[in-house]
Amino acid sequence: MASELPPHDPRKNQRAEPRPGTAAWWLAQENEPARRRRRRSLTLDAVLDTAMALLDTRGVAALTMRNIAEGLGCTQASLYRHVRNREELVTLLVDRALSVASSVPPGDTDWAEKAAWSARLFREHLLRHPGVASLLRGTERLGPNSLAGVQYSLELFIGAGFSPRLAYAAASSLATFIIGSVNFNLGLDSSDPEESRHRRLLYRSRDAAALPLIVQHADALAEVSSDDEFEVGLKALLTGFRALIQNPDITHD
Amino acid sequence: MASELPPHDPRKNQRAEPRPGTAAWWLAQENEPARRRRRRSLTLDAVLDTAMALLDTRGVAALTMRNIAEGLGCTQASLYRHVRNREELVTLLVDRALSVASSVPPGDTDWAEKAAWSARLFREHLLRHPGVASLLRGTERLGPNSLAGVQYSLELFIGAGFSPRLAYAAASSLATFIIGSVNFNLGLDSSDPEESRHRRLLYRSRDAAALPLIVQHADALAEVSSDDEFEVGLKALLTGFRALIQNPDITHD
DNA sequence: ACCTGAACACCGTTCAAGT
DNA sequence: ACCTGAACACCGTTCAAGT
């Protein structure tokens, strides 16, 4: 294996290494499986396993090459035989953590209900693995697990009457909203009554001349949880998608 | 000033420093303005100015205490007189960069058109400052500039017929979507034809048995830009909001 | 009261040297 | 062919010492 080198092999004429997560990078991955398929000791899977465990137990700050190596009982330098750099490791790790993206809801329901079910499942998965959510950037959407999720969404939305392009845009929007809402609430534990109290105090003490509505409705606003926010946005998106199907022209206004 | 110390002064009984960006942290900020109001040389504003310039010109990786200090012509240690740590600096920086969030659209238009106008403006601002977008986490939503944006959104949505709670949830959802869509497309330059070509190649070369729709519609999917995605999601959200106003009951299903 | 120099304990990454 | 030890050039943060 790796006997003849095709012109686009990344080890040859590598004027610019593609950034991990790019389409070019994902394409290049499959041309060099030999680098990862080692029969001895350390495997890429083992590296990603300990990395994932580290991320879940000790958080994103502890996800260092040194800690991963320690968890595996090897040197940091050894990791670089399986991964080009840390960014690449993160890209692979995040895609691997996205395998739930394509699980299928039970029962025989409306496309919108299926989408809502999957969206909630995905969000709950990210909430259980906040480290993954904070590492999620756009470029991971091209990995195998992300693509499985895209395939599933396309089935749903094309089945509902969307064109392929609109279906893809809708699926992306939904994914963006889910990931964004988890990230956007990472530091804010909505279930923590202390946090809610502080928010109420903050809203109340603002300048009523500049921020009248915030001061006026301080108590109500402080009670809105990230769950509430998510449900409202999800409902709005799906309702909007339904309207877009019935009248696709409203995309152009 | 700072003569009598109220029981919640963070310098006293500081068993746990609040994390920057938390409601508790924003509240505490106003109790110690003396630390920041120095009449000599270095000011917090100057620190944030050079930090912002650094972020815009050289990106998030170059936003180090050393580089900021160098830009100011002082030692790294001096920065810690104006900022407790780097996280705090980032929180202040991001809120400052969010001042556009509250600019008002021209003309006398529909609430939905106003919201769309502001959303596009906000997105374009973030696209011009990708460093800011990548630093945006949820906890910055409580800063003065963010709150000005919330105030403006509340005006819009309450004026349209939402309850304060629903208005807040809707505004948050919209902000989440905007920020998420910028972040989610940070590495992927949709205007780059190279990237689009690679995506097409990637989609085409997937396993047609596992990902039939992706392979089948590869060319169409590769052409969907992040602009398209954003517009579809924005339209869906606003359409959904309109439906929610007309029939608030559909929030509970 | 303010700022500095120098150190501390960390990073990611590289590479000659071992086996 | 594989892994290691040791180094390199960076981080954020602290603190005694200067002025």
Coordinates of C-alpha atoms (C1' of nucleotides) in Angstrom, one line a residue:
Chain A
M1 CA 0.0 0.0 0.0
A2 CA 1.0 3.6 -0.6
S3 CA 3.1 2.2 -3.5
E4 CA 2.2 4.6 -6.3
L5 CA 1.5 8.2 -5.4
P6 CA -1.3 9.8 -7.3
P7 CA -0.8 13.5 -8.2
H8 CA -3.1 14.8 -5.5
D9 CA -1.5 12.7 -2.7
P10 CA -1.1 15.2 0.1
R11 CA 2.4 14.0 0.9
K12 CA 3.6 15.0 -2.5
N13 CA 3.6 18.6 -3.8
Q14 CA 2.1 19.8 -0.5
R15 CA 2.5 23.5 -1.2
A16 CA -0.4 24.1 1.2
E17 CA -1.8 21.5 3.6
P18 CA -5.6 21.8 3.6
R19 CA -7.0 23.0 6.9
P20 CA -8.6 20.1 8.9
G21 CA -12.3 20.0 8.3
T22 CA -12.2 21.5 4.8
A23 CA -13.7 19.6 2.0
A24 CA -10.2 19.3 0.5
W25 CA -9.0 17.8 3.8
W26 CA -11.8 15.3 4.1
L27 CA -11.2 14.3 0.5
A28 CA -7.5 13.8 1.3
Q29 CA -8.2 11.7 4.3
E30 CA -9.2 8.7 2.3
N31 CA -6.1 8.7 0.2
E32 CA -3.9 7.9 3.1
P33 CA -5.5 5.3 5.2
A34 CA -2.2 3.5 5.5
R35 CA -0.9 6.2 7.9
R36 CA -3.7 5.3 10.3
R37 CA -4.0 1.6 9.9
R38 CA -1.2 0.4 12.2
R39 CA -1.3 -3.1 13.5
R40 CA 0.9 -2.2 16.5
S41 CA -0.2 -0.9 19.8
L42 CA -1.4 2.7 19.4
T43 CA -4.3 3.3 17.0
L44 CA -6.1 6.4 16.0
D45 CA -9.3 5.0 17.6
A46 CA -7.5 4.6 20.9
V47 CA -6.2 8.2 20.7
L48 CA -9.7 9.5 20.0
D49 CA -11.2 7.3 22.7
T50 CA -9.0 8.7 25.4
A51 CA -9.4 12.2 24.0
M52 CA -13.2 11.9 24.2
A53 CA -13.0 10.5 27.8
L54 CA -10.8 13.4 28.7
L55 CA -13.1 16.0 27.1
D56 CA -16.1 14.6 28.9
T57 CA -14.6 14.2 32.3
R58 CA -12.3 17.2 32.6
G59 CA -13.5 19.6 29.9
V60 CA -12.1 21.3 26.9
A61 CA -9.2 23.0 28.8
A62 CA -7.8 19.6 29.8
L63 CA -7.8 18.3 26.2
T64 CA -4.1 18.7 25.7
M65 CA -1.7 16.5 23.8
R66 CA 0.2 15.8 27.1
N67 CA -2.9 14.7 28.9
I68 CA -4.0 12.5 26.0
A69 CA -0.6 10.9 25.9
E70 CA -0.6 10.4 29.6
G71 CA -3.9 8.7 29.4
L72 CA -2.6 6.3 26.7
G73 CA 0.8 5.7 28.5
C74 CA 2.9 7.1 25.6
T75 CA 4.8 10.2 24.7
Q76 CA 3.1 13.3 23.2
A77 CA 5.3 12.9 20.2
S78 CA 3.7 9.5 19.5
L79 CA 0.4 11.1 19.0
Y80 CA 1.7 12.9 15.9
R81 CA 2.0 9.6 14.1
H82 CA -1.8 9.3 14.1
V83 CA -2.7 12.9 13.8
R84 CA -1.1 15.8 12.0
N85 CA -1.8 18.3 14.7
R86 CA -4.2 19.1 17.5
E87 CA -6.8 20.8 15.1
E88 CA -7.0 17.6 13.1
L89 CA -7.5 15.6 16.3
V90 CA -10.3 17.9 17.3
T91 CA -12.0 17.7 13.9
L92 CA -11.9 13.9 14.0
L93 CA -13.1 13.8 17.6
V94 CA -16.0 16.1 17.0
D95 CA -17.3 14.2 13.9
R96 CA -17.1 11.0 15.9
A97 CA -19.1 12.5 18.7
L98 CA -21.8 13.4 16.2
S99 CA -23.0 9.9 15.5
V100 CA -26.4 10.5 17.1
A101 CA -27.1 13.1 14.4
S102 CA -28.7 10.4 12.2
S103 CA -30.9 8.4 14.6
V104 CA -34.4 7.9 13.5
P105 CA -37.4 8.8 15.6
P106 CA -39.9 6.0 16.5
G107 CA -43.5 5.8 15.4
D108 CA -45.2 7.0 12.2
T109 CA -45.5 10.8 12.5
D110 CA -45.5 14.0 10.6
W111 CA -42.1 15.2 9.0
A112 CA -42.2 18.2 11.3
E113 CA -42.6 16.0 14.4
K114 CA -39.8 13.8 13.3
A115 CA -37.6 16.8 12.7
A116 CA -38.5 18.2 16.2
W117 CA -37.7 14.8 17.8
S118 CA -34.3 14.6 16.1
A119 CA -33.5 18.2 17.0
R120 CA -34.3 17.6 20.6
L121 CA -32.3 14.4 20.7
F122 CA -29.3 16.2 19.1
R123 CA -29.5 19.1 21.6
E124 CA -29.7 16.8 24.6
H125 CA -26.7 14.9 23.3
L126 CA -24.7 18.1 23.1
L127 CA -25.9 19.2 26.5
R128 CA -24.6 15.9 27.9
H129 CA -21.3 16.6 26.1
P130 CA -20.7 20.3 26.5
G131 CA -17.1 19.9 25.5
V132 CA -18.1 18.7 22.1
A133 CA -20.5 21.6 21.7
S134 CA -17.8 24.1 22.4
L135 CA -15.5 22.5 19.9
L136 CA -18.1 22.4 17.2
R137 CA -17.2 24.8 14.4
G138 CA -18.6 24.9 10.9
T139 CA -16.0 22.8 9.2
E140 CA -17.0 19.6 10.9
R141 CA -20.2 19.4 8.9
L142 CA -18.5 17.5 6.1
G143 CA -17.4 14.5 8.2
P144 CA -19.0 11.1 7.8
N145 CA -21.3 11.4 10.8
S146 CA -22.4 14.9 9.9
L147 CA -23.1 13.8 6.4
A148 CA -25.2 10.9 7.7
G149 CA -27.2 13.6 9.6
V150 CA -27.5 15.6 6.4
Q151 CA -28.7 12.6 4.5
Y152 CA -31.4 11.9 7.0
S153 CA -32.5 15.6 7.0
L154 CA -32.7 15.6 3.3
E155 CA -34.9 12.6 3.3
L156 CA -37.2 14.3 5.7
F157 CA -37.3 17.7 4.0
I158 CA -37.4 16.5 0.4
G159 CA -40.1 14.1 1.4
A160 CA -42.0 17.0 2.8
G161 CA -41.9 18.8 -0.5
F162 CA -38.7 20.9 -0.4
S163 CA -36.4 21.1 -3.4
P164 CA -32.9 19.6 -2.7
R165 CA -31.4 23.0 -2.3
L166 CA -34.0 24.3 0.0
A167 CA -34.0 21.1 2.0
Y168 CA -30.2 21.4 2.4
A169 CA -30.5 25.0 3.5
A170 CA -33.3 24.2 5.9
A171 CA -31.4 21.3 7.4
S172 CA -28.3 23.5 7.8
S173 CA -30.3 26.2 9.4
L174 CA -31.8 23.8 11.9
A175 CA -28.4 22.4 12.8
T176 CA -27.0 25.9 13.1
F177 CA -29.8 26.8 15.5
I178 CA -29.4 23.7 17.6
I179 CA -25.6 24.0 18.0
G180 CA -25.8 27.7 18.4
S181 CA -28.4 27.5 21.2
V182 CA -26.3 25.0 23.1
N183 CA -23.1 27.1 22.7
F184 CA -24.9 30.3 23.4
N185 CA -26.1 28.9 26.8
L186 CA -23.0 27.0 27.8
G187 CA -21.9 29.2 30.7
L188 CA -25.5 29.9 31.7
D189 CA -27.0 27.1 33.6
S190 CA -30.7 27.8 33.3
S191 CA -31.6 25.3 35.9
D192 CA -29.5 27.1 38.5
P193 CA -31.8 29.3 40.6
E194 CA -28.8 31.4 41.7
E195 CA -28.1 32.3 38.1
S196 CA -31.8 33.2 37.5
R197 CA -31.7 35.4 40.6
H198 CA -28.6 37.2 39.5
R199 CA -30.2 37.8 36.1
R200 CA -33.3 39.3 37.7
L201 CA -31.1 41.6 39.8
L202 CA -29.1 42.6 36.8
Y203 CA -32.2 43.4 34.7
R204 CA -33.8 45.3 37.5
S205 CA -30.8 47.5 38.2
R206 CA -30.4 48.6 34.6
D207 CA -31.0 52.2 33.5
A208 CA -34.7 52.5 33.1
A209 CA -34.4 55.4 30.7
A210 CA -32.2 53.5 28.3
L211 CA -33.6 50.0 28.7
P212 CA -37.2 50.5 29.8
L213 CA -38.6 47.2 28.7
I214 CA -35.8 45.2 30.3
V215 CA -36.3 46.9 33.6
Q216 CA -40.1 46.7 33.3
H217 CA -40.2 43.0 32.6
A218 CA -37.1 42.0 34.5
D219 CA -38.8 39.2 36.5
A220 CA -40.5 37.7 33.4
L221 CA -37.3 37.8 31.3
A222 CA -35.2 36.3 34.1
E223 CA -37.5 33.3 34.2
V224 CA -37.1 32.4 30.5
S225 CA -34.8 29.3 30.4
S226 CA -32.6 28.1 27.6
D227 CA -35.1 25.3 27.2
D228 CA -37.9 27.8 26.6
E229 CA -35.7 29.7 24.1
F230 CA -34.9 26.5 22.2
E231 CA -38.5 25.4 22.0
V232 CA -39.7 28.7 20.7
G233 CA -37.0 28.9 18.1
L234 CA -37.5 25.3 17.0
K235 CA -41.3 25.8 16.7
A236 CA -40.8 29.0 14.7
L237 CA -38.3 27.3 12.4
L238 CA -40.5 24.3 11.7
T239 CA -43.6 26.5 11.2
G240 CA -41.6 28.7 8.9
F241 CA -40.4 25.7 6.9
R242 CA -44.0 24.5 6.5
A243 CA -45.0 27.9 5.1
L244 CA -42.0 27.9 2.8
I245 CA -43.1 24.6 1.3
Q246 CA -46.6 25.8 0.7
N247 CA -45.3 29.0 -0.9
P248 CA -41.7 28.8 -1.9
D249 CA -41.8 32.2 -3.6
I250 CA -41.5 34.0 -0.2
T251 CA -37.8 33.1 -0.3
H252 CA -37.4 35.9 -2.8
D253 CA -38.7 39.2 -1.5
Chain B
M1 CA -15.5 56.3 46.5
A2 CA -15.2 52.6 47.4
S3 CA -15.3 53.8 51.0
E4 CA -17.9 51.5 52.6
L5 CA -17.9 47.9 51.3
P6 CA -21.4 46.4 50.9
P7 CA -21.7 42.7 51.8
H8 CA -21.7 41.6 48.2
D9 CA -18.6 43.5 47.3
P10 CA -16.5 41.0 45.4
R11 CA -13.2 42.0 47.1
K12 CA -14.7 40.9 50.4
N13 CA -15.7 37.4 51.1
Q14 CA -14.7 36.2 47.7
R15 CA -15.1 32.5 48.2
A16 CA -15.7 32.0 44.5
E17 CA -14.9 34.7 41.9
P18 CA -17.9 34.8 39.5
R19 CA -17.0 33.7 36.0
P20 CA -16.6 36.6 33.6
G21 CA -19.9 37.1 31.7
T22 CA -22.1 35.7 34.3
A23 CA -24.9 37.8 35.6
A24 CA -23.1 37.9 39.0
W25 CA -20.0 39.1 37.3
W26 CA -21.7 41.9 35.3
L27 CA -23.4 42.9 38.6
A28 CA -20.1 43.0 40.4
Q29 CA -18.4 45.1 37.7
E30 CA -20.3 48.2 38.7
N31 CA -19.3 48.0 42.3
E32 CA -15.6 48.5 41.5
P33 CA -15.3 51.1 38.8
A34 CA -12.4 52.7 40.8
R35 CA -10.2 49.9 39.7
R36 CA -10.7 50.9 36.1
R37 CA -10.8 54.6 36.3
R38 CA -7.2 55.5 36.4
R39 CA -6.1 59.0 35.4
R40 CA -2.6 57.8 34.5
S41 CA -1.3 56.4 31.2
L42 CA -2.9 53.0 30.6
T43 CA -6.6 52.7 30.6
L44 CA -9.0 49.8 30.1
D45 CA -10.2 51.4 27.0
A46 CA -6.7 51.6 25.5
V47 CA -6.2 47.9 26.4
L48 CA -9.5 46.9 24.7
D49 CA -8.7 49.1 21.7
T50 CA -5.4 47.5 20.9
A51 CA -6.9 44.1 21.7
M52 CA -9.6 44.7 19.1
A53 CA -7.1 45.9 16.5
L54 CA -5.1 42.8 17.1
L55 CA -8.1 40.6 16.8
D56 CA -9.2 42.2 13.6
T57 CA -5.8 42.3 11.9
R58 CA -4.1 39.1 13.1
G59 CA -7.0 36.9 14.3
V60 CA -7.9 35.1 17.4
A61 CA -4.7 33.1 17.7
A62 CA -2.7 36.4 18.0
L63 CA -4.9 37.7 20.8
T64 CA -2.4 37.0 23.5
M65 CA -1.5 39.1 26.6
R66 CA 2.0 39.5 25.3
N67 CA 0.9 40.8 21.9
I68 CA -1.5 43.2 23.5
A69 CA 1.2 44.5 25.9
E70 CA 3.6 44.9 23.0
G71 CA 1.0 46.9 21.1
L72 CA 0.6 49.2 24.1
G73 CA 4.3 49.4 24.9
C74 CA 4.0 48.0 28.4
T75 CA 4.6 44.7 30.2
Q76 CA 2.1 41.8 30.2
A77 CA 1.9 42.2 34.0
S78 CA 0.5 45.7 33.6
L79 CA -2.6 44.4 31.8
Y80 CA -3.6 42.6 35.0
R81 CA -4.2 45.9 36.7
H82 CA -7.1 46.6 34.3
V83 CA -8.4 43.1 33.8
R84 CA -8.5 40.1 36.1
N85 CA -7.6 37.6 33.5
R86 CA -7.8 36.9 29.8
E87 CA -11.3 35.6 29.9
E88 CA -12.5 38.8 31.4
L89 CA -10.7 40.8 28.7
V90 CA -12.4 38.7 26.1
T91 CA -15.8 39.2 27.7
L92 CA -15.4 43.0 27.8
L93 CA -14.0 43.0 24.2
V94 CA -16.8 41.0 22.7
D95 CA -19.5 43.2 24.4
R96 CA -17.8 46.3 23.1
A97 CA -17.8 44.8 19.6
L98 CA -21.5 44.3 19.8
S99 CA -22.5 48.0 19.7
V100 CA -24.2 47.6 16.3
A101 CA -26.7 45.2 17.8
S102 CA -29.0 48.1 18.5
S103 CA -28.9 50.2 15.4
V104 CA -32.3 51.1 14.0
P105 CA -33.4 50.4 10.4
P106 CA -34.4 53.3 8.2
G107 CA -37.9 53.9 6.8
D108 CA -41.3 52.9 8.1
T109 CA -41.7 49.2 7.6
D110 CA -43.2 46.1 9.0
W111 CA -41.8 44.7 12.3
A112 CA -40.6 41.6 10.4
E113 CA -38.8 43.7 7.8
K114 CA -37.1 45.7 10.6
A115 CA -36.0 42.5 12.3
A116 CA -34.7 41.1 9.0
W117 CA -32.8 44.3 8.3
S118 CA -31.2 44.3 11.8
A119 CA -30.4 40.6 11.5
R120 CA -28.6 41.1 8.2
L121 CA -26.7 44.1 9.6
F122 CA -25.6 42.2 12.6
R123 CA -24.5 39.2 10.5
E124 CA -22.5 41.4 8.1
H125 CA -20.9 43.1 11.1
L126 CA -19.8 39.7 12.4
L127 CA -18.6 38.6 9.0
R128 CA -16.4 41.6 8.9
H129 CA -15.0 40.8 12.3
P130 CA -14.7 37.0 12.3
G131 CA -12.5 37.0 15.4
V132 CA -15.4 38.5 17.4
A133 CA -17.8 35.8 16.1
S134 CA -15.4 33.0 17.1
L135 CA -15.1 34.5 20.6
L136 CA -18.9 34.9 21.1
R137 CA -20.2 32.6 23.7
G138 CA -23.5 32.8 25.5
T139 CA -22.4 34.6 28.5
E140 CA -21.8 37.9 26.7
R141 CA -25.5 38.4 26.2
L142 CA -25.7 40.3 29.5
G143 CA -23.3 43.1 28.7
P144 CA -24.5 46.7 28.1
N145 CA -24.3 46.4 24.3
S146 CA -26.0 43.1 24.2
L147 CA -28.8 44.4 26.5
A148 CA -29.3 47.4 24.2
G149 CA -29.9 44.9 21.4
V150 CA -32.3 42.9 23.6
Q151 CA -34.2 46.2 24.4
Y152 CA -34.5 47.0 20.8
S153 CA -35.7 43.4 19.9
L154 CA -38.2 43.5 22.7
E155 CA -39.6 46.8 21.4
L156 CA -40.0 45.2 18.0
F157 CA -41.5 41.9 19.1
I158 CA -43.7 43.2 21.9
G159 CA -44.9 45.9 19.4
A160 CA -45.8 43.0 17.1
G161 CA -48.0 41.4 19.6
F162 CA -45.7 39.0 21.6
S163 CA -45.8 38.7 25.3
P164 CA -42.6 39.8 27.0
R165 CA -41.5 36.2 27.6
L166 CA -42.2 35.1 24.1
A167 CA -40.6 38.3 22.7
Y168 CA -37.4 37.6 24.7
A169 CA -37.3 33.9 23.6
A170 CA -37.8 35.0 20.0
A171 CA -35.1 37.6 20.2
S172 CA -32.7 35.1 21.7
S173 CA -33.5 32.5 19.1
L174 CA -32.8 35.0 16.4
A175 CA -29.5 36.1 17.9
T176 CA -28.6 32.5 18.4
F177 CA -29.3 31.7 14.8
I178 CA -27.3 34.7 13.5
I179 CA -24.2 34.1 15.6
G180 CA -24.5 30.3 15.0
S181 CA -24.7 30.7 11.3
V182 CA -21.6 32.9 11.2
N183 CA -19.6 30.6 13.5
F184 CA -20.8 27.6 11.7
N185 CA -19.4 28.9 8.4
L186 CA -16.2 30.5 9.7
G187 CA -13.8 28.1 8.0
L188 CA -15.9 27.7 4.9
D189 CA -15.6 30.6 2.6
S190 CA -18.7 30.2 0.4
S191 CA -17.5 32.7 -2.1
D192 CA -14.4 30.6 -2.7
P193 CA -15.0 28.6 -5.9
E194 CA -12.2 26.2 -4.9
E195 CA -14.1 25.3 -1.7
S196 CA -17.4 24.8 -3.6
R197 CA -15.5 22.5 -6.1
H198 CA -14.1 20.4 -3.3
R199 CA -17.5 20.1 -1.7
R200 CA -18.9 18.9 -5.0
L201 CA -16.2 16.3 -5.3
L202 CA -16.7 15.2 -1.7
Y203 CA -20.4 14.8 -2.1
R204 CA -20.1 13.0 -5.4
S205 CA -17.5 10.5 -4.0
R206 CA -19.6 9.4 -1.0
D207 CA -21.0 5.9 -0.7
A208 CA -24.2 6.1 -2.8
A209 CA -25.7 3.2 -0.8
A210 CA -25.4 5.0 2.5
L211 CA -25.9 8.6 1.4
P212 CA -28.0 8.4 -1.8
L213 CA -29.5 11.9 -1.6
I214 CA -26.1 13.5 -1.1
V215 CA -24.6 11.7 -4.0
Q216 CA -27.6 12.3 -6.2
H217 CA -27.9 16.0 -5.5
A218 CA -24.2 16.6 -5.1
D219 CA -24.0 19.5 -7.5
A220 CA -27.0 21.3 -6.2
L221 CA -25.9 21.0 -2.6
A222 CA -22.4 22.2 -3.3
E223 CA -23.8 25.4 -4.7
V224 CA -25.8 26.3 -1.6
S225 CA -23.9 29.2 0.0
S226 CA -23.9 30.3 3.6
D227 CA -25.8 33.3 2.4
D228 CA -28.5 31.1 1.1
E229 CA -28.6 29.1 4.3
F230 CA -28.9 32.3 6.3
E231 CA -31.7 33.7 4.3
V232 CA -33.7 30.6 4.4
G233 CA -33.3 30.2 8.1
L234 CA -34.1 33.9 8.7
K235 CA -37.2 33.8 6.6
A236 CA -38.4 30.6 8.3
L237 CA -37.8 32.1 11.8
L238 CA -39.7 35.3 11.0
T239 CA -42.5 33.5 9.3
G240 CA -42.7 31.2 12.3
F241 CA -42.8 34.1 14.7
R242 CA -45.7 35.7 12.7
A243 CA -47.6 32.4 13.0
L244 CA -46.8 32.3 16.8
I245 CA -48.3 35.7 17.3
Q246 CA -51.5 34.7 15.5
N247 CA -51.8 31.5 17.4
P248 CA -49.7 31.5 20.6
D249 CA -51.2 28.1 21.6
I250 CA -49.0 26.2 19.2
T251 CA -46.1 26.7 21.6
H252 CA -47.6 23.9 23.6
D253 CA -48.0 20.7 21.7
Chain C
dA1 C1' 0.6 53.9 43.9
dC2 C1' 2.0 52.2 39.9
dC3 C1' 4.8 49.4 36.8
dT4 C1' 8.6 46.0 35.8
dG5 C1' 11.7 41.8 35.4
dA6 C1' 11.9 37.5 36.0
dA7 C1' 10.1 33.5 37.0
dC8 C1' 6.5 29.6 37.2
dA9 C1' 3.9 26.0 35.2
dC10 C1' 2.0 25.1 31.4
dC11 C1' 1.1 24.8 26.0
dG12 C1' 1.8 22.5 20.7
dT13 C1' 5.3 20.9 17.8
dT14 C1' 9.7 19.1 16.1
dC15 C1' 13.6 16.0 15.5
dA16 C1' 17.8 13.7 16.4
dA17 C1' 18.6 9.7 18.7
dG18 C1' 17.5 5.3 20.2
dT19 C1' 15.6 0.3 19.5
Chain D
dA1 C1' 9.7 1.1 11.1
dC2 C1' 8.4 2.8 15.2
dC3 C1' 8.8 5.3 19.5
dT4 C1' 11.3 8.4 22.9
dG5 C1' 13.7 12.3 25.3
dA6 C1' 14.7 16.5 25.1
dA7 C1' 14.4 20.6 23.4
dC8 C1' 12.1 24.9 21.1
dA9 C1' 9.2 28.8 21.0
dC10 C1' 5.4 29.9 22.8
dC11 C1' 1.3 30.6 26.4
dG12 C1' -1.4 32.9 31.0
dT13 C1' -0.4 34.3 35.5
dT14 C1' 2.1 35.7 39.7
dC15 C1' 5.0 38.5 42.7
dA16 C1' 9.0 40.4 44.8
dA17 C1' 11.4 44.2 43.6
dG18 C1' 12.0 48.7 41.9
dT19 C1' 10.5 53.8 41.3

